[in-house]
Coordinates of C-alpha atoms in Angstrom, one line a residue:
M1 CA 331.3 193.8 9.8
N2 CA 333.7 191.8 11.2
T3 CA 332.5 188.8 13.6
V4 CA 335.9 188.0 14.8
P5 CA 336.9 189.7 17.8
E6 CA 340.0 191.8 18.1
P7 CA 342.6 190.0 20.1
R8 CA 342.5 192.3 22.7
T9 CA 338.7 192.0 23.0
A10 CA 338.7 188.6 23.1
A11 CA 341.7 188.3 26.0
A12 CA 339.1 190.5 27.7
L13 CA 336.4 188.4 27.1
A14 CA 338.4 185.3 27.9
A15 CA 339.9 187.1 31.3
R16 CA 336.1 188.0 32.1
R17 CA 335.0 184.2 32.0
S18 CA 337.7 183.2 33.8
R19 CA 336.6 185.3 36.8
T20 CA 333.4 184.5 36.4
D21 CA 334.1 181.0 36.6
S22 CA 336.4 181.6 39.3
A23 CA 333.6 183.4 41.4
L24 CA 331.0 180.8 40.5
L25 CA 333.6 178.2 41.6
R26 CA 333.8 180.1 45.2
V27 CA 330.2 180.5 45.5
R28 CA 330.0 176.8 45.1
E29 CA 332.6 175.9 47.5
S30 CA 331.0 178.3 50.0
I31 CA 327.7 176.7 49.5
T32 CA 329.3 173.5 50.4
R33 CA 331.0 175.0 53.3
L34 CA 327.7 176.1 54.8
R35 CA 326.0 173.4 54.5
R36 CA 328.7 171.3 56.3
E37 CA 329.0 173.7 59.2
K38 CA 325.2 173.8 58.9
A39 CA 324.9 177.2 58.9
Q40 CA 321.9 179.4 57.5
V41 CA 322.4 179.7 54.0
S42 CA 321.5 183.3 52.5
V43 CA 322.6 185.4 49.8
A44 CA 324.6 187.8 52.4
A45 CA 326.6 184.9 53.8
V46 CA 327.5 183.1 50.3
A47 CA 328.5 186.5 49.1
R48 CA 330.9 187.1 52.4
R49 CA 332.3 183.4 52.0
A50 CA 332.7 183.5 48.1
N51 CA 334.3 187.4 48.6
V52 CA 331.9 188.4 45.6
S53 CA 329.2 191.1 45.6
R54 CA 325.8 190.3 46.1
T55 CA 324.7 191.8 42.6
F56 CA 326.9 189.3 41.1
L57 CA 324.9 186.3 42.7
Y58 CA 321.7 188.4 41.3
D59 CA 323.0 189.0 37.9
N60 CA 325.0 185.5 37.0
P61 CA 322.4 183.2 35.9
E62 CA 324.1 180.2 37.5
A63 CA 324.7 181.9 40.8
P64 CA 321.0 182.4 41.9
A65 CA 319.9 179.4 41.1
A66 CA 322.8 177.5 43.2
V67 CA 321.9 179.6 46.1
A68 CA 318.4 179.2 45.5
M69 CA 318.7 175.5 45.6
A70 CA 320.8 175.7 48.7
M71 CA 318.5 177.7 50.6
A72 CA 315.9 175.5 49.6
E73 CA 317.8 172.1 50.8
A74 CA 318.5 174.0 53.7
G75 CA 314.6 174.9 54.6
D76 CA 313.7 171.3 54.0
R77 CA 316.7 170.1 55.9
R78 CA 315.6 172.5 58.7
S79 CA 312.1 171.1 58.3
R80 CA 313.0 167.5 58.7
M81 CA 315.1 168.4 61.9
L82 CA 312.4 170.3 63.4
A83 CA 309.9 167.5 62.5
E84 CA 312.5 165.1 64.3
Q85 CA 312.6 167.3 67.1
D86 CA 309.1 167.3 67.6
D87 CA 308.9 163.5 66.9
E88 CA 311.2 163.0 69.7
R89 CA 309.5 165.8 72.1
E90 CA 306.4 164.1 71.5
A91 CA 307.8 160.5 72.1
T92 CA 309.2 162.3 75.4
W93 CA 306.1 163.6 76.6
R94 CA 304.1 160.6 75.4
E95 CA 306.8 158.4 77.8
R96 CA 305.9 160.6 80.5
A97 CA 302.3 160.4 80.4
L98 CA 302.1 156.6 80.1
N99 CA 304.7 156.5 83.4
A100 CA 301.9 159.5 84.9
E101 CA 299.3 156.9 84.1
D102 CA 300.8 154.2 85.6
A103 CA 301.7 156.0 88.7
L104 CA 298.1 157.0 88.8
K105 CA 296.7 153.6 88.5
A106 CA 299.2 152.4 91.3
A107 CA 297.9 155.5 93.7
Q108 CA 294.3 154.6 92.9
A109 CA 295.0 151.3 93.9
E110 CA 296.6 151.9 97.2
I111 CA 293.9 154.6 98.0
L112 CA 291.4 151.7 97.2
A113 CA 293.5 149.4 99.6
Q114 CA 293.5 151.8 102.3
R115 CA 289.9 152.7 102.3
T116 CA 289.1 148.9 102.5
R117 CA 291.6 148.8 105.5
I118 CA 290.1 151.7 106.9
G119 CA 286.7 150.4 106.9
E120 CA 287.3 147.3 108.1
L121 CA 289.1 148.9 111.3
L122 CA 286.5 151.2 111.9
G123 CA 283.9 148.3 111.8
Q124 CA 286.2 146.4 114.7
I125 CA 285.8 149.6 117.0
R126 CA 282.0 149.9 116.1
D127 CA 282.1 145.8 117.0
L128 CA 283.9 146.9 120.0
Q129 CA 281.7 149.7 121.2
A130 CA 278.9 147.7 121.0
E131 CA 280.1 144.9 123.2
W132 CA 280.6 147.3 126.1
T133 CA 277.2 148.6 127.5
E134 CA 277.0 152.2 129.4
E135 CA 276.7 150.3 132.8
A136 CA 279.6 147.9 132.2
I137 CA 282.2 150.4 131.2
Q138 CA 280.8 152.4 134.4
R139 CA 281.3 149.3 136.4
I140 CA 285.2 148.8 135.2
T141 CA 285.9 152.1 135.6
T142 CA 284.8 151.8 139.1
E143 CA 286.6 148.9 139.8
N144 CA 290.0 150.0 138.2
T145 CA 289.5 153.3 140.5
T146 CA 289.1 150.8 143.5
L147 CA 291.9 148.8 142.2
K148 CA 294.2 151.9 141.8
Q149 CA 293.3 152.8 145.4
R150 CA 294.4 149.3 146.4
V151 CA 297.5 149.6 144.9
R152 CA 298.6 152.8 146.5
Q153 CA 297.4 151.3 149.7
L154 CA 299.4 148.2 149.5
T155 CA 302.3 149.9 148.1
T156 CA 302.1 152.4 151.3
D157 CA 301.8 149.1 153.5
N158 CA 305.0 147.4 151.8
R159 CA 307.0 150.4 152.3
T160 CA 305.7 150.9 155.8
L161 CA 306.3 147.1 156.3
D162 CA 310.1 147.3 154.9
E163 CA 311.0 150.3 157.1
R164 CA 310.0 148.0 160.3
L165 CA 312.0 145.1 159.1
K166 CA 315.3 147.4 158.5
A167 CA 314.7 148.8 162.0
A168 CA 313.9 145.2 163.6
R169 CA 317.5 143.8 161.6
S170 CA 319.0 147.0 162.8
N171 CA 318.0 146.5 166.4
L172 CA 318.9 142.8 166.1
R173 CA 322.4 143.4 165.4
F174 CA 322.4 146.0 168.1
Q175 CA 320.8 143.4 170.4
G176 CA 323.7 140.7 169.3
R177 CA 326.7 142.8 169.8
R178 CA 325.5 143.7 173.3
V179 CA 324.5 139.3 173.8
A180 CA 328.5 139.2 172.8
D181 CA 329.8 141.8 174.7
L182 CA 328.1 140.6 177.9
E183 CA 329.6 137.2 177.0
A184 CA 332.9 138.4 176.8
R185 CA 332.2 140.1 180.2
L186 CA 331.3 136.5 181.6
T187 CA 333.7 134.6 180.3
G188 CA 336.4 136.9 180.7
P189 CA 339.6 136.5 183.0
E190 CA 338.6 136.4 186.6
P191 CA 339.9 139.5 188.7
P192 CA 342.8 138.9 190.7
A193 CA 341.5 138.1 194.7

């Protein structure tokens, strides 16, 4: 048996190896591009990008290992990214919770201050109510009513006196004109004789 391949067979085998190497190179480049673009690495995506069949990826011993390794790295990267996002969200919620706690403490302090002030004011009202007996309140109310009536009476009297004053001034002016007219007649030119 002849172990040396025929020249045509050797050429075919070399061409096949060359095509396989070229396809493997395209597979590696496709995986690199998918990683760079942060796209999902899958058998279908690599086959489409590398322009090879899925069968090639499953049958060639190097191709499935490269795709599996890329998928595992993408999964790890995705897991890390999700963990980082979870940490960021948790930090945001933690910050919000701390802010809410601070706001709650401030609100509780304000409520306590307002309740204290309300208590003080209610105490002052009770003190004021205690100082005035029912008789004193009735007496003051009666005096107040009497004073209001007196004010109304004085206002009416004032209006009446004001009207009399105006009338007196008007009479005085009229009398002043009449006196001036009489004086003018008395001191006027003498009639011819």
